[in-house]
C-alpha positions as a LaTeX table, in Angstrom:
\begin{tabular}{lrrr}
\hline
Residue & $x$ (\AA) & $y$ (\AA) & $z$ (\AA) \\
\hline
Pro1 & $-18.69$ & 70.75 & 45.94 \\
Trp2 & $-15.53$ & 69.74 & 44.17 \\
Pro3 & $-11.96$ & 70.36 & 45.31 \\
Lys4 & $-9.64$ & 72.39 & 43.13 \\
Glu5 & $-7.44$ & 70.43 & 40.71 \\
Asp6 & $-4.35$ & 70.72 & 42.91 \\
Arg7 & $-6.17$ & 69.36 & 45.98 \\
Thr8 & $-7.87$ & 66.19 & 47.15 \\
Ser9 & $-11.17$ & 65.69 & 48.91 \\
Val10 & $-11.32$ & 65.51 & 52.68 \\
Phe11 & $-15.10$ & 65.22 & 52.91 \\
Ala12 & $-16.08$ & 63.18 & 55.95 \\
Gln13 & $-19.81$ & 63.18 & 55.34 \\
Tyr14 & $-22.36$ & 64.28 & 52.78 \\
Ser15 & $-25.22$ & 66.03 & 54.54 \\
Leu16 & $-28.68$ & 66.79 & 53.21 \\
Leu17 & $-31.52$ & 68.79 & 54.69 \\
Val18 & $-34.84$ & 67.04 & 54.24 \\
Ala19 & $-38.27$ & 68.12 & 55.43 \\
Asp20 & $-39.36$ & 64.68 & 56.66 \\
Arg21 & $-36.22$ & 62.76 & 57.61 \\
Ala22 & $-37.58$ & 59.54 & 59.15 \\
Pro23 & $-39.45$ & 58.16 & 56.09 \\
Leu24 & $-36.54$ & 58.95 & 53.76 \\
Gln25 & $-34.06$ & 57.39 & 56.15 \\
Ala26 & $-36.22$ & 54.26 & 56.36 \\
Lys27 & $-36.46$ & 53.96 & 52.56 \\
Leu28 & $-32.70$ & 54.31 & 52.15 \\
Gln29 & $-32.00$ & 51.77 & 54.87 \\
Ala30 & $-34.50$ & 49.34 & 53.31 \\
Ala31 & $-32.39$ & 49.59 & 50.14 \\
Gly32 & $-29.24$ & 48.79 & 52.14 \\
Ile33 & $-27.96$ & 52.37 & 52.17 \\
Pro34 & $-26.77$ & 53.43 & 55.61 \\
Thr35 & $-27.50$ & 56.94 & 56.82 \\
Ala36 & $-26.58$ & 58.88 & 59.93 \\
Val37 & $-27.65$ & 61.92 & 61.87 \\
His38 & $-24.38$ & 63.33 & 63.18 \\
Tyr39 & $-25.69$ & 66.47 & 64.85 \\
Pro40 & $-29.19$ & 65.76 & 66.20 \\
Ile41 & $-28.93$ & 68.31 & 69.02 \\
Pro42 & $-27.96$ & 71.95 & 68.41 \\
Leu43 & $-24.88$ & 73.16 & 70.30 \\
Asn44 & $-26.86$ & 75.46 & 72.58 \\
Glu45 & $-28.96$ & 72.48 & 73.71 \\
Gln46 & $-25.96$ & 70.30 & 74.56 \\
Pro47 & $-25.60$ & 69.71 & 78.33 \\
Ala48 & $-22.30$ & 71.59 & 78.49 \\
Tyr49 & $-23.85$ & 74.76 & 77.03 \\
Ala50 & $-27.52$ & 74.53 & 77.99 \\
His51 & $-27.05$ & 76.78 & 81.01 \\
Leu52 & $-25.58$ & 79.53 & 78.81 \\
Ala53 & $-28.33$ & 79.80 & 76.21 \\
Gly54 & $-32.00$ & 79.02 & 75.94 \\
Thr55 & $-33.49$ & 76.93 & 73.19 \\
Glu56 & $-35.68$ & 79.75 & 71.88 \\
Gly57 & $-32.76$ & 81.80 & 70.53 \\
Thr58 & $-31.71$ & 79.44 & 67.75 \\
Pro59 & $-34.75$ & 78.35 & 65.74 \\
Ile60 & $-32.71$ & 77.76 & 62.58 \\
Ala61 & $-30.27$ & 75.48 & 64.39 \\
Ala62 & $-33.20$ & 73.54 & 65.85 \\
Gln63 & $-34.78$ & 73.18 & 62.40 \\
Ile64 & $-31.53$ & 72.00 & 60.82 \\
Ala65 & $-31.04$ & 69.45 & 63.62 \\
Arg66 & $-34.47$ & 68.00 & 62.76 \\
Gln67 & $-33.73$ & 67.92 & 59.02 \\
Val68 & $-30.08$ & 66.86 & 58.66 \\
Leu69 & $-29.40$ & 63.43 & 57.17 \\
Cys70 & $-25.96$ & 62.21 & 56.15 \\
Leu71 & $-25.34$ & 59.84 & 53.25 \\
Pro72 & $-22.39$ & 57.46 & 52.94 \\
Met73 & $-19.14$ & 59.27 & 52.15 \\
His74 & $-15.75$ & 57.57 & 52.20 \\
Ala75 & $-12.70$ & 57.04 & 50.02 \\
Asp76 & $-13.75$ & 53.53 & 48.94 \\
Leu77 & $-17.21$ & 54.53 & 47.69 \\
Ser78 & $-17.24$ & 53.48 & 44.05 \\
Glu79 & $-18.89$ & 55.47 & 41.29 \\
Ala80 & $-21.43$ & 52.65 & 40.88 \\
Glu81 & $-22.30$ & 52.87 & 44.59 \\
Gln82 & $-22.62$ & 56.64 & 44.33 \\
Arg83 & $-25.00$ & 56.27 & 41.38 \\
Arg84 & $-27.09$ & 53.70 & 43.27 \\
Ile85 & $-27.34$ & 56.00 & 46.29 \\
Val86 & $-28.42$ & 58.93 & 44.12 \\
Ala87 & $-30.93$ & 56.81 & 42.16 \\
Thr88 & $-32.42$ & 55.43 & 45.36 \\
Leu89 & $-32.57$ & 58.89 & 46.88 \\
Leu90 & $-34.31$ & 60.36 & 43.85 \\
Asp91 & $-36.75$ & 57.45 & 43.73 \\
Ala92 & $-37.54$ & 57.89 & 47.43 \\
Leu93 & $-38.19$ & 61.60 & 46.96 \\
Asp94 & $-40.72$ & 61.06 & 44.15 \\
\hline
\end{tabular}
């Protein structure tokens, strides 16, 4: 996504959904590209809310929690670094 011309980006993370997160994360980290999983537990499974909802009612949230992987995203990320991240990601997905 791109911001409109009269606005600036406020993206804090760039999240992907991948079917098999661990191997991809390992390949990126081996190439020196940090990754993160910011939301590994769906909201309804968090201790504060677990008593209000069961885990069976949100299968999509559970699936997304297993698949989400965040790539580096910050104001100082150069275009060259972005290209390296994308190239490494595409190579790892082949």
